[in-house]
Short mmCIF file of C-alpha atoms in Angstrom, two decimals:
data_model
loop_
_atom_site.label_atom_id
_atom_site.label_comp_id
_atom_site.label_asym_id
_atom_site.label_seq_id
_atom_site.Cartn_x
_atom_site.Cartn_y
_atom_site.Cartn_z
CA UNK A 1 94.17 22.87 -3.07
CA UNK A 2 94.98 22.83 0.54
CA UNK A 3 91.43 21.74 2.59
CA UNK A 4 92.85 21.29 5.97
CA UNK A 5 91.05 23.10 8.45
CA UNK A 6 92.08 23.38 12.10
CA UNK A 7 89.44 20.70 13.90
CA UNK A 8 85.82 19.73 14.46
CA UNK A 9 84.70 23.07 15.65
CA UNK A 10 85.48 24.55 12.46
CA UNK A 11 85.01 22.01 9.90
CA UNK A 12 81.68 22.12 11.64
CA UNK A 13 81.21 25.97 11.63
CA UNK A 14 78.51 26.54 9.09
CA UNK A 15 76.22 23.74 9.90
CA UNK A 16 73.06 25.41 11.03
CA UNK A 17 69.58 24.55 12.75
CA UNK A 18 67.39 22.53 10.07
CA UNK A 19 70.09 20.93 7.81
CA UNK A 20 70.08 17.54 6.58
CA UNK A 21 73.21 15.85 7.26
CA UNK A 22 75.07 12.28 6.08
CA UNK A 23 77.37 10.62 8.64
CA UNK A 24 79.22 7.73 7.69
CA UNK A 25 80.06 4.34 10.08
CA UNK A 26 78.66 1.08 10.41
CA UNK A 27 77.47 0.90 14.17
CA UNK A 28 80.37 2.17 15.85
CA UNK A 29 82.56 1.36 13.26
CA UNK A 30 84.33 4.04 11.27
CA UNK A 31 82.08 6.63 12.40
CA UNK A 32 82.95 10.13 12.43
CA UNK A 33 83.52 10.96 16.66
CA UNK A 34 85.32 13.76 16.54
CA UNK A 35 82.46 15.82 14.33
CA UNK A 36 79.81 14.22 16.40
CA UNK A 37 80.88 15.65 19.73
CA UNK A 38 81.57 18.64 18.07
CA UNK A 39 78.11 18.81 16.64
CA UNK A 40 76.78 17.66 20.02
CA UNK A 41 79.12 21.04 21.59
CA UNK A 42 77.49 23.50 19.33
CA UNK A 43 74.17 22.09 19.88
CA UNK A 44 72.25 22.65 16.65
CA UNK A 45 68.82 21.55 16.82
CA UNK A 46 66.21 20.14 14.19
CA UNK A 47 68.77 18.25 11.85
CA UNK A 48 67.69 15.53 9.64
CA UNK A 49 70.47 12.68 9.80
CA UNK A 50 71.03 9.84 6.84
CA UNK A 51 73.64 7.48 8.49
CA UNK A 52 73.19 3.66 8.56
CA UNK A 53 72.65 3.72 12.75
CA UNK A 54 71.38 5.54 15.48
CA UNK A 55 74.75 5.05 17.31
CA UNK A 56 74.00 3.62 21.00
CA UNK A 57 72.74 5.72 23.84
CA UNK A 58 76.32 6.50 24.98
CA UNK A 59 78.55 6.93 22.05
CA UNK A 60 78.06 7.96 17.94
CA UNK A 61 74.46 9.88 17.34
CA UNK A 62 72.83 8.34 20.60
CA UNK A 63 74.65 11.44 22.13
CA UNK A 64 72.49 14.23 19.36
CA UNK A 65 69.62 11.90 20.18
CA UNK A 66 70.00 12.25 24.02
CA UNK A 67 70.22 16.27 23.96
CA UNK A 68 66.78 16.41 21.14
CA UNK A 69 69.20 17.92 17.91
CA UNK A 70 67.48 15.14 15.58
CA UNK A 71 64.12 15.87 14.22
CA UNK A 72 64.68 12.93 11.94
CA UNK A 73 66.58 10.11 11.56
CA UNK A 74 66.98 8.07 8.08
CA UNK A 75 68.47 4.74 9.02
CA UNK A 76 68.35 0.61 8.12
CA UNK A 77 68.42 -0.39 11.61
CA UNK A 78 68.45 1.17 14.96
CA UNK A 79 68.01 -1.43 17.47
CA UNK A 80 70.76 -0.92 19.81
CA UNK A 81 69.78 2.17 20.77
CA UNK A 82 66.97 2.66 23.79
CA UNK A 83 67.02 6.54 23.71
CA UNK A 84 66.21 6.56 20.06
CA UNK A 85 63.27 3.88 20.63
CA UNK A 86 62.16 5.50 23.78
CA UNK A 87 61.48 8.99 21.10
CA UNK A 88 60.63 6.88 18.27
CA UNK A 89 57.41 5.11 19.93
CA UNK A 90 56.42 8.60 21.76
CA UNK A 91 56.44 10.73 18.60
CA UNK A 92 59.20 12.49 19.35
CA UNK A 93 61.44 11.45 16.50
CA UNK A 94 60.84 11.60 13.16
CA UNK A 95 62.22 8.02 11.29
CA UNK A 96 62.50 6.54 8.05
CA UNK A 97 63.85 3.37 8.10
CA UNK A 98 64.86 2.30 4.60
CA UNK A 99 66.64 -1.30 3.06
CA UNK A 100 70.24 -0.81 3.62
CA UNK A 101 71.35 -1.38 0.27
CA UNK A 102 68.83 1.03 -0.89
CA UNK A 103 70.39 3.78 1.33
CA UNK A 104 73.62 2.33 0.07
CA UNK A 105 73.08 2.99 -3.71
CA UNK A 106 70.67 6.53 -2.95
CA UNK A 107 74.04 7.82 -1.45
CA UNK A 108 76.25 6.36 -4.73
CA UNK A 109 73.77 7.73 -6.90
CA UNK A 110 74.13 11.39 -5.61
CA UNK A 111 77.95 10.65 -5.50
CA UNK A 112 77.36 9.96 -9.28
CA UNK A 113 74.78 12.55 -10.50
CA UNK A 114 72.10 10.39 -10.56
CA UNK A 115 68.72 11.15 -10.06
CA UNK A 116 67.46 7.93 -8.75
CA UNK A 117 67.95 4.25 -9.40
CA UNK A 118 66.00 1.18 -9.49
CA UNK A 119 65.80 -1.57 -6.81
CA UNK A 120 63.91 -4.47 -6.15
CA UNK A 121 64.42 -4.25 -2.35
CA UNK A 122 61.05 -3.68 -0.52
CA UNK A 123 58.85 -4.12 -3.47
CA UNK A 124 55.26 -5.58 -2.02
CA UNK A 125 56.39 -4.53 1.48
CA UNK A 126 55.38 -1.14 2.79
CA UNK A 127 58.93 0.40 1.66
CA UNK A 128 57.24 0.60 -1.76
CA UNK A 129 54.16 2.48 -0.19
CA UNK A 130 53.90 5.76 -2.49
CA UNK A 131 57.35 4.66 -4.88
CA UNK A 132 56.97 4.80 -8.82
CA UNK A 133 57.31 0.62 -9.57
CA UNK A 134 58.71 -0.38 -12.90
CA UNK A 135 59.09 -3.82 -14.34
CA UNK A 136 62.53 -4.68 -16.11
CA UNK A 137 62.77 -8.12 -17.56
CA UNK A 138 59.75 -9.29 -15.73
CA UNK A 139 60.70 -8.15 -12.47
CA UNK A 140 59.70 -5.15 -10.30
CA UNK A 141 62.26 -2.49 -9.06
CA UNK A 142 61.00 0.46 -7.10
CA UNK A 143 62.33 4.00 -7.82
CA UNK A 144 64.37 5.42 -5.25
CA UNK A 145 65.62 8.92 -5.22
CA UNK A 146 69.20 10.58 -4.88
CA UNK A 147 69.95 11.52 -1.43
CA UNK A 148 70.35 15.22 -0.77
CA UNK A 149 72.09 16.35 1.99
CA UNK A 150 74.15 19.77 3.12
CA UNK A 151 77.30 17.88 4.62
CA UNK A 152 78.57 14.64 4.80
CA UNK A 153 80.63 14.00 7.22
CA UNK A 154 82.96 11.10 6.83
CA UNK A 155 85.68 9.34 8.50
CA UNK A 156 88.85 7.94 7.06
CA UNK A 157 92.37 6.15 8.28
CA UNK A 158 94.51 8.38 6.15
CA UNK A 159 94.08 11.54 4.41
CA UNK A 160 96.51 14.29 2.41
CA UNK A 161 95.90 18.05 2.59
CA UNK A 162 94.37 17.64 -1.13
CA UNK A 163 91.53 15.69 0.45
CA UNK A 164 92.50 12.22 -0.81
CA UNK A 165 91.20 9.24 1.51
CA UNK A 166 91.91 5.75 2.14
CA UNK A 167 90.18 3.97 4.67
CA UNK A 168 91.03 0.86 7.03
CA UNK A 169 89.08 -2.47 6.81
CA UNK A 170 85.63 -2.38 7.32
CA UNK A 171 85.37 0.94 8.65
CA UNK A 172 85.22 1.59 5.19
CA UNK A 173 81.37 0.87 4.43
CA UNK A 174 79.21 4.18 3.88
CA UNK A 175 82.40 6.48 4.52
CA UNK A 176 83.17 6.70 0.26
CA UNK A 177 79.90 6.67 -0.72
CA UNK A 178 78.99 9.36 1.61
CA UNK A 179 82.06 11.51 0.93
CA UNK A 180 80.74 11.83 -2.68
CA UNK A 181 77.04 12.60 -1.94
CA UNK A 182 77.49 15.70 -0.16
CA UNK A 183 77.26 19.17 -1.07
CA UNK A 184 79.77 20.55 1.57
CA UNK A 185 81.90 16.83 2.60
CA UNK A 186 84.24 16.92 5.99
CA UNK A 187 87.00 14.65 6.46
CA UNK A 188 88.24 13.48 9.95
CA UNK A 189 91.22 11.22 9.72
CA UNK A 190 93.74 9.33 11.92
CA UNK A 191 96.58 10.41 9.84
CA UNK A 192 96.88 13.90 7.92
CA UNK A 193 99.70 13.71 5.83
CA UNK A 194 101.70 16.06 3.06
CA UNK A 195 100.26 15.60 -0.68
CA UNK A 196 102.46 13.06 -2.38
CA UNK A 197 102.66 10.74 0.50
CA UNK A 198 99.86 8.57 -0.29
CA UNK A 199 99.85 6.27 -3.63
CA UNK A 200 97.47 7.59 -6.32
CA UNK A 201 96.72 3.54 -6.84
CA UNK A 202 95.47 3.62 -3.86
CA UNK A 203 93.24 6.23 -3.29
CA UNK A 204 89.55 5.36 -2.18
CA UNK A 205 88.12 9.10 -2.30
CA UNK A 206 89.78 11.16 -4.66
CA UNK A 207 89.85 14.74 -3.01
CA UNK A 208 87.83 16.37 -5.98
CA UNK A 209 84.64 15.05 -3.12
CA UNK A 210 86.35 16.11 -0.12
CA UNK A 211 85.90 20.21 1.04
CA UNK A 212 87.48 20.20 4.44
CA UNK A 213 89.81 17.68 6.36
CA UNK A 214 92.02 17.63 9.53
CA UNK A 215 93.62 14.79 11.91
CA UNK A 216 91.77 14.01 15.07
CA UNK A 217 93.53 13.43 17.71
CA UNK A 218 92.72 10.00 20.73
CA UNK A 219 90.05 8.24 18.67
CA UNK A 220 87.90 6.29 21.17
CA UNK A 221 86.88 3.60 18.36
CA UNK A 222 84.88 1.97 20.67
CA UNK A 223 83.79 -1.44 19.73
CA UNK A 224 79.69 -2.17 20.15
CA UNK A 225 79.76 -5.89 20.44
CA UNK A 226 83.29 -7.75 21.15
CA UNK A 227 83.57 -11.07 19.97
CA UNK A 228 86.62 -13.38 21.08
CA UNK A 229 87.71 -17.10 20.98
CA UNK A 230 90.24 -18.51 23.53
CA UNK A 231 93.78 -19.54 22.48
CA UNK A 232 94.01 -23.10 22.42
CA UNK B 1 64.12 -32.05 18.24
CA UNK B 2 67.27 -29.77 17.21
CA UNK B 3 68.99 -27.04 19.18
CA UNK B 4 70.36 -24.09 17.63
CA UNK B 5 73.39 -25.88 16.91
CA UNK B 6 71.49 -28.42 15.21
CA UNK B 7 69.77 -26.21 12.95
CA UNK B 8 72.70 -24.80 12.11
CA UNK B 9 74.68 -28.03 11.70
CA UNK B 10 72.19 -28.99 9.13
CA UNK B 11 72.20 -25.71 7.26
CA UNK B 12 75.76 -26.24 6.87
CA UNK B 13 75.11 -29.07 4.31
CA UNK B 14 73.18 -27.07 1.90
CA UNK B 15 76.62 -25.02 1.36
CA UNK B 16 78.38 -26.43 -1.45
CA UNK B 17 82.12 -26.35 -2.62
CA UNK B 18 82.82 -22.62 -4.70
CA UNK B 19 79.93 -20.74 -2.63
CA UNK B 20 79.59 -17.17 -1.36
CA UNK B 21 77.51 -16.71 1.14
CA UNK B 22 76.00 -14.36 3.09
CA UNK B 23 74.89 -15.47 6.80
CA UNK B 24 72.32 -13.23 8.59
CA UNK B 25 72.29 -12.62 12.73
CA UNK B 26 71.50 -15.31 14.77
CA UNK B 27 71.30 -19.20 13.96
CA UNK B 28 72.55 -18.15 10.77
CA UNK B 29 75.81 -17.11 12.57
CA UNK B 30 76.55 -20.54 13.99
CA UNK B 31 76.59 -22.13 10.85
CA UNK B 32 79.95 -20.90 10.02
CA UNK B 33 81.49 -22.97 12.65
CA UNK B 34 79.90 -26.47 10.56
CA UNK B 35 81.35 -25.86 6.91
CA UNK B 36 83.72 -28.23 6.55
CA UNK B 37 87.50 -27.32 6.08
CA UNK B 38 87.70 -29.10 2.79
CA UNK B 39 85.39 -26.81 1.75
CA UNK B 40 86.16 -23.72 -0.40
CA UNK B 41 83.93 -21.45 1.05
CA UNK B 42 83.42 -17.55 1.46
CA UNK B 43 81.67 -15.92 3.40
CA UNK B 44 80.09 -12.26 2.73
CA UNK B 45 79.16 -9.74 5.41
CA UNK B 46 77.68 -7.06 3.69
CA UNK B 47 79.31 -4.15 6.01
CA UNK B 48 81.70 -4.96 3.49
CA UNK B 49 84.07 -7.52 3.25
CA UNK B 50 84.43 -11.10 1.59
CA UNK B 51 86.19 -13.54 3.50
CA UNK B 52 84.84 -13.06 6.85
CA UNK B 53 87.09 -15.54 9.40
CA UNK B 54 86.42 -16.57 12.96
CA UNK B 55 86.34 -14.46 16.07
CA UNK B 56 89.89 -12.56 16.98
CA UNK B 57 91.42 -14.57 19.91
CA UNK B 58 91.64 -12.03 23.05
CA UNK B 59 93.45 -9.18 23.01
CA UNK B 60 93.61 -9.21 19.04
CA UNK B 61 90.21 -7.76 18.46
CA UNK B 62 90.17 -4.29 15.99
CA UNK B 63 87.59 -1.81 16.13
CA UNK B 64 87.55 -1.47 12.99
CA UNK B 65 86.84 -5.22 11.94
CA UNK B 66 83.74 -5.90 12.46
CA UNK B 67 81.14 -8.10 11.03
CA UNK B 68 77.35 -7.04 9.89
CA UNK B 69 76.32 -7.90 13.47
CA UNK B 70 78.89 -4.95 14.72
CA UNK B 71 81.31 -8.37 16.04
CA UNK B 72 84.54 -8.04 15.79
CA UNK B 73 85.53 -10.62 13.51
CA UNK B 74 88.97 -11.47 11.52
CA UNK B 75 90.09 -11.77 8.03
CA UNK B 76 91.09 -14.53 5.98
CA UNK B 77 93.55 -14.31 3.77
CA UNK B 78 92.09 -13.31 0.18
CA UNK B 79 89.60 -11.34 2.07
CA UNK B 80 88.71 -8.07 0.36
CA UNK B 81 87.07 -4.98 1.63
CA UNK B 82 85.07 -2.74 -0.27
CA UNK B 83 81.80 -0.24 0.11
CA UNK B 84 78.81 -0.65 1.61
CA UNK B 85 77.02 0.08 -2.31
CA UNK B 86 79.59 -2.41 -3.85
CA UNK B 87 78.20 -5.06 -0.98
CA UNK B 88 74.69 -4.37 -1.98
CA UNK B 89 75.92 -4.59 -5.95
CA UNK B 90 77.07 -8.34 -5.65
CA UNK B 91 74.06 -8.91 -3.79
CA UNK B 92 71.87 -7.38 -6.44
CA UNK B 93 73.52 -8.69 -8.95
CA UNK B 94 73.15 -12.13 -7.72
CA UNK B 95 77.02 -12.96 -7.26
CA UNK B 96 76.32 -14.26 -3.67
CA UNK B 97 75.47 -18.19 -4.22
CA UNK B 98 73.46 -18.32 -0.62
CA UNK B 99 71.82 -16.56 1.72
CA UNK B 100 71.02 -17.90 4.87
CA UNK B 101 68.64 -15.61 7.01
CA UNK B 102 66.39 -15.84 10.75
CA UNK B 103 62.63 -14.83 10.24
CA UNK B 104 59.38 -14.62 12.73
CA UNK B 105 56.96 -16.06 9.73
CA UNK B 106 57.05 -17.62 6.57
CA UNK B 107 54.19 -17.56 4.39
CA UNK B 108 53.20 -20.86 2.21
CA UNK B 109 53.98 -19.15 -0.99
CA UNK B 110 57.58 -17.81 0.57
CA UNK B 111 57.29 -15.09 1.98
CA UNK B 112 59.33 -13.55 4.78
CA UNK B 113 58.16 -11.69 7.61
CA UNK B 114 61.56 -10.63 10.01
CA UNK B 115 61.90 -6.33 10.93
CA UNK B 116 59.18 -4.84 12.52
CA UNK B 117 56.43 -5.94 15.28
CA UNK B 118 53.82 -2.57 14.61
CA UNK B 119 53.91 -0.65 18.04
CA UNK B 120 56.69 -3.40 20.12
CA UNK B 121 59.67 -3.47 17.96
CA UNK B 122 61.05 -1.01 15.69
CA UNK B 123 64.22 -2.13 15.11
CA UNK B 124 65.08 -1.64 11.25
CA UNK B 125 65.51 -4.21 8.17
CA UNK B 126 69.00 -3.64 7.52
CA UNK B 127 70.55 -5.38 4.81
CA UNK B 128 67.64 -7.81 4.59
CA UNK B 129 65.20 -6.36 2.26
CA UNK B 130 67.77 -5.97 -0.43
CA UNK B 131 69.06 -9.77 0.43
CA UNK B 132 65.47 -11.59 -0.01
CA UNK B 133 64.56 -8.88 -2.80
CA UNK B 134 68.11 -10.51 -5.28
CA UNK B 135 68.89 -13.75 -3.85
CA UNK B 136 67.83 -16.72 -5.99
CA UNK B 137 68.58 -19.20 -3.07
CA UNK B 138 67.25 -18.15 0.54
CA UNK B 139 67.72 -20.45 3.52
CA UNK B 140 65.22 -19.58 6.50
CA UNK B 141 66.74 -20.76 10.01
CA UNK B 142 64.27 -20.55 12.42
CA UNK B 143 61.93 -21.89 15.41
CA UNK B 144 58.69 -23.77 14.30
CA UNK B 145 56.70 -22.00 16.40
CA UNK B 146 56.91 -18.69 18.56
CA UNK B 147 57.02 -18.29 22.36
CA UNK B 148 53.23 -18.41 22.54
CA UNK B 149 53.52 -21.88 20.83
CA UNK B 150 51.83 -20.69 18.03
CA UNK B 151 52.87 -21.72 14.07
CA UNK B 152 55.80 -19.52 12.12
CA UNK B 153 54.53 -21.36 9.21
CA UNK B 154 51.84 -19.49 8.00
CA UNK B 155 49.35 -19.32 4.99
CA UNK B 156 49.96 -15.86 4.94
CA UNK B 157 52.22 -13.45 7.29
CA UNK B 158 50.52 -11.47 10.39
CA UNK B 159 53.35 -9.28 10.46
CA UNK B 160 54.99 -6.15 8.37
CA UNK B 161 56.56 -8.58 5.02
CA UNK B 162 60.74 -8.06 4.36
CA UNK B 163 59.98 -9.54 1.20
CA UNK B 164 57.62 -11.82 -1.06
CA UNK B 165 57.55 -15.25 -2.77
CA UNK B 166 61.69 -15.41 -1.91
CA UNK B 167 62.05 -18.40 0.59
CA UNK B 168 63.10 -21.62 -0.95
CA UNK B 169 63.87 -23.85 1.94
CA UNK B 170 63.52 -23.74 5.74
CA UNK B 171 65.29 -25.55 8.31
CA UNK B 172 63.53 -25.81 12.12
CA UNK B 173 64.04 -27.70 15.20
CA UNK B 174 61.60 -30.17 14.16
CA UNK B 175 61.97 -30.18 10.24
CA UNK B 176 63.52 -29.02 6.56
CA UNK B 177 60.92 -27.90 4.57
CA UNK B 178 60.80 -26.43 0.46
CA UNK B 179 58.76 -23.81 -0.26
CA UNK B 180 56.80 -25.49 -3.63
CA UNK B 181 56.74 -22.68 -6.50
CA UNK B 182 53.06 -23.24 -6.55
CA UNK B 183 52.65 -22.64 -2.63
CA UNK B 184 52.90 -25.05 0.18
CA UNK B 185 55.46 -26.05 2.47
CA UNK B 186 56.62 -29.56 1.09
CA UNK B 187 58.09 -31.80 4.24
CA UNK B 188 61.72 -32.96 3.26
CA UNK B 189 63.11 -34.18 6.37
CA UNK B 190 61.93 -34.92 9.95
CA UNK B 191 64.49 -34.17 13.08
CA UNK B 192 65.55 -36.57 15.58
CA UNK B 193 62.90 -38.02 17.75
CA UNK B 194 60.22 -35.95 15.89
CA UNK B 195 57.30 -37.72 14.05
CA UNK B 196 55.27 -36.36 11.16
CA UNK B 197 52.52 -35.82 13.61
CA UNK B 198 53.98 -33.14 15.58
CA UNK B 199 55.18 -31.13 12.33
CA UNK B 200 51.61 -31.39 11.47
CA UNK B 201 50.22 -29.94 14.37
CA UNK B 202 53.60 -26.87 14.54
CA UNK B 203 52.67 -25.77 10.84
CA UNK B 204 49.94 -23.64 10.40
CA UNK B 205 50.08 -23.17 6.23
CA UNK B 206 49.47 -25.92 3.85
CA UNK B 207 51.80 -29.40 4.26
CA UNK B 208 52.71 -31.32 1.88
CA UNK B 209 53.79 -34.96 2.96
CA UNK B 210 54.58 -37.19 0.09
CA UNK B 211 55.55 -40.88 1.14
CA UNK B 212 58.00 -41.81 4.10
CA UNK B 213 59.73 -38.80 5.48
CA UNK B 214 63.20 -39.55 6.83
CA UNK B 215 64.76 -38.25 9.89
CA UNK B 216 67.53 -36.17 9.03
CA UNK B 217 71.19 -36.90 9.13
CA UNK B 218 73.86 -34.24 10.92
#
């Protein structure tokens, strides 16, 4: 069960023109860099991305945005990102921007053969425009559907050959989830090491999820908003 | 009147001993810094983690330790990190005690108005669709009135809704306010220097004044 793979450019090798793609981070924050700039390399054109953020206009998917490979974007928020407004309000772009927790739980759902689940975020707001409604308990939840992408590309702190993951902190957040909603997943980690050298206990992705991984080497990790107190 | 700090300083006294909360962007933010130490309190950031400390000191910050408003942020001890579906599955599931959010308008009947101006700002809801849509016990922090001078307390929202009949209390520069389950925006407190006339004239929806309002304490 050996899924390393050499790098980016070939992890990356069969993602074509047109396909819908997951990439996990939180802002900048355990996003997957080394995929991105390989995607942004090969220049495929017309993908549909499901990943929390736009990225900025400099760094993450800001740089797909910038050379037009996006023909739609399904986010919760995109505000730090000019480029991706600048398309957005002139038609460019294509964008679906959906409850956070709902794009959450429509990744988990794929990840767990689910069809769809049932949320009450956006009901009598125009998220529920279209959506099946169904009261439970005298409440309304709106249907939301499984996500289906062709790849999901993740990012993790440590990986084996297997495919096992374990992430660090909170650049955990959509990285598992995504990982188990895609039909093809990648893998780029700070550490590759030997199967057996990471503790079953403490596994976050179990490799059955992951199809390709190998180490990427100088992560930028570049931090969107620093935040510091002074030492008394 | 109140500053920000204000607002948040009297926020901070609606968080009680044993909560979780979850603090939104903004005002919201501050009120961290006003929860007493004696105080067993955690906060939620639902990137993912419970426990959410102050800001690194300099030099200490970690890229990948962020809070929901991409700050890098530290953890307490006890914290715990987890997915971004498991954050949204407390939330759901009502295990979060408080949430504590900014908005643009509030509606008499409690409704929240805070992601989208159609054709100026298209900036997302984020995480707080699914926060007004589960939490039993919303906290609004926010101006009285816009930049134009015109009311953010409304008998019905202008703009795109994040969520309906949610709200239960708002806290502005001039006032703390309940949202009454039957509608109506029921005056609880009056800031410093303010008089009951000049919340009058600042709220557009229906105001309820019962008896002698007190100024608040902070």
């Amino acid at each position: 069960m050996n899924k390393v793979v050499s790098g980016a450019d070939e992890a990356i090798r069969d993602i074509e023109d047109g396909m819908t793609l997951m990439l996990g981070g939180f802002g900048l924050c355990g996003l997957p860099e080394k995929c991105i700039a390989a995607l942004v390399k090969k220049g495929v054109k017309e993908l549909t991305c499901i990943s929390n953020n736009a990225g900025v206009d400099d760094f993450g998917i800001g740089l797909m945005l910038k050379q037009r490979q996006v023909k739609k974007m399904i986010a919760s928020y995109v505000g730090e990102n000019a480029e991706f407004e600048h398309q957005l309000l002139s038609g460019e772009l294509d964008v679906e921007l959906i409850p956070q927790g709902t794009l959450a739980t429509r990744c988990m759902a794929a990840g767990y053969g689910m069809p769809a689940i049932f949320t009450p975020a956006g009901i009598g707001t125009e998220v529920a425009e279209g959506k099946e409604v169904r009261n439970f308990n005298g409440k309304d939840y709106l249907m939301e559907m499984a996500f289906d992408a062709d790849f999901a590309i993740v990012k993790a702190w440590k990986g084996d050959t297997m495919g096992n993951l374990i992430y660090r902190s909170t650049a955990r957040n959509f990285n598992p989830i995504m990982a188990m909603a895609g039909k093809v997943t990648i893998a780029e980690v700070e550490h590759l090491v030997e199967t057996g050298e990471l503790d079953p206990d403490y596994i976050h992705t179990p490799g059955i999820y992951v199809h390709r991984i190998f180490e990427g080497k100088d992560y930028e990790k570049r931090i969107e908003n620093r935040t510091v107190r002074k030492k008394l | 009147m109140l500053d920000k700090e204000g607002i948040a300083k009297r926020i901070a006294k609606e968080i009680k001993d044993g909560y979780y909360v979850n603090l939104g962007i903004g005002i919201p933010t501050l009120v961290a810094n006003y929860i007493p130490d004696t105080m067993d309190v955690v906060l939620q950031s639902e990137n993912g983690l419970l426990g959410m400390g102050p800001f690194p000191f300099e030099g200490e910050e970690d890229a990948d330790t962020i809070n929901a408003g991409k700050q890098t942020i530290t953890k307490l001890p006890g914290s715990a990190i987890f997915d971004s579906a498991m954050s949204f599955g407390m939330i759901r599931a009502k295990k979060v005690n408080l949430t504590i959010l900014g908005a643009m308008e509030v509606s008499e009947n409690g409704d929240i108005a805070n992601w989208k101006i159609p054709g100026k700002m298209v900036k997302g809801m984020g995480g707080a669709m699914d926060l007004v849509a589960s939490a039993d016990n919303i906290i609004v922090a926010m101006q009285h009135v816009n930049r134009a001078g015109e009311s953010k307390l409304l008998p019905k929202c202008s703009l795109p809704l994040t969520g309906v009949n949610c709200v239960k209390k708002i806290v502005t520069e001039l006032a703390v306010l309940d949202v009454l389950p039957d509608g109506g925006f029921k005056l609880l407190e009056r800031a410093p220097g303010v008089s009951v006339e000049e919340i009058i004239k600042a709220t557009a929806g229906k105001l309820v004044i019962e008896g002698k309002i007190p100024e608040m304490e902070i």
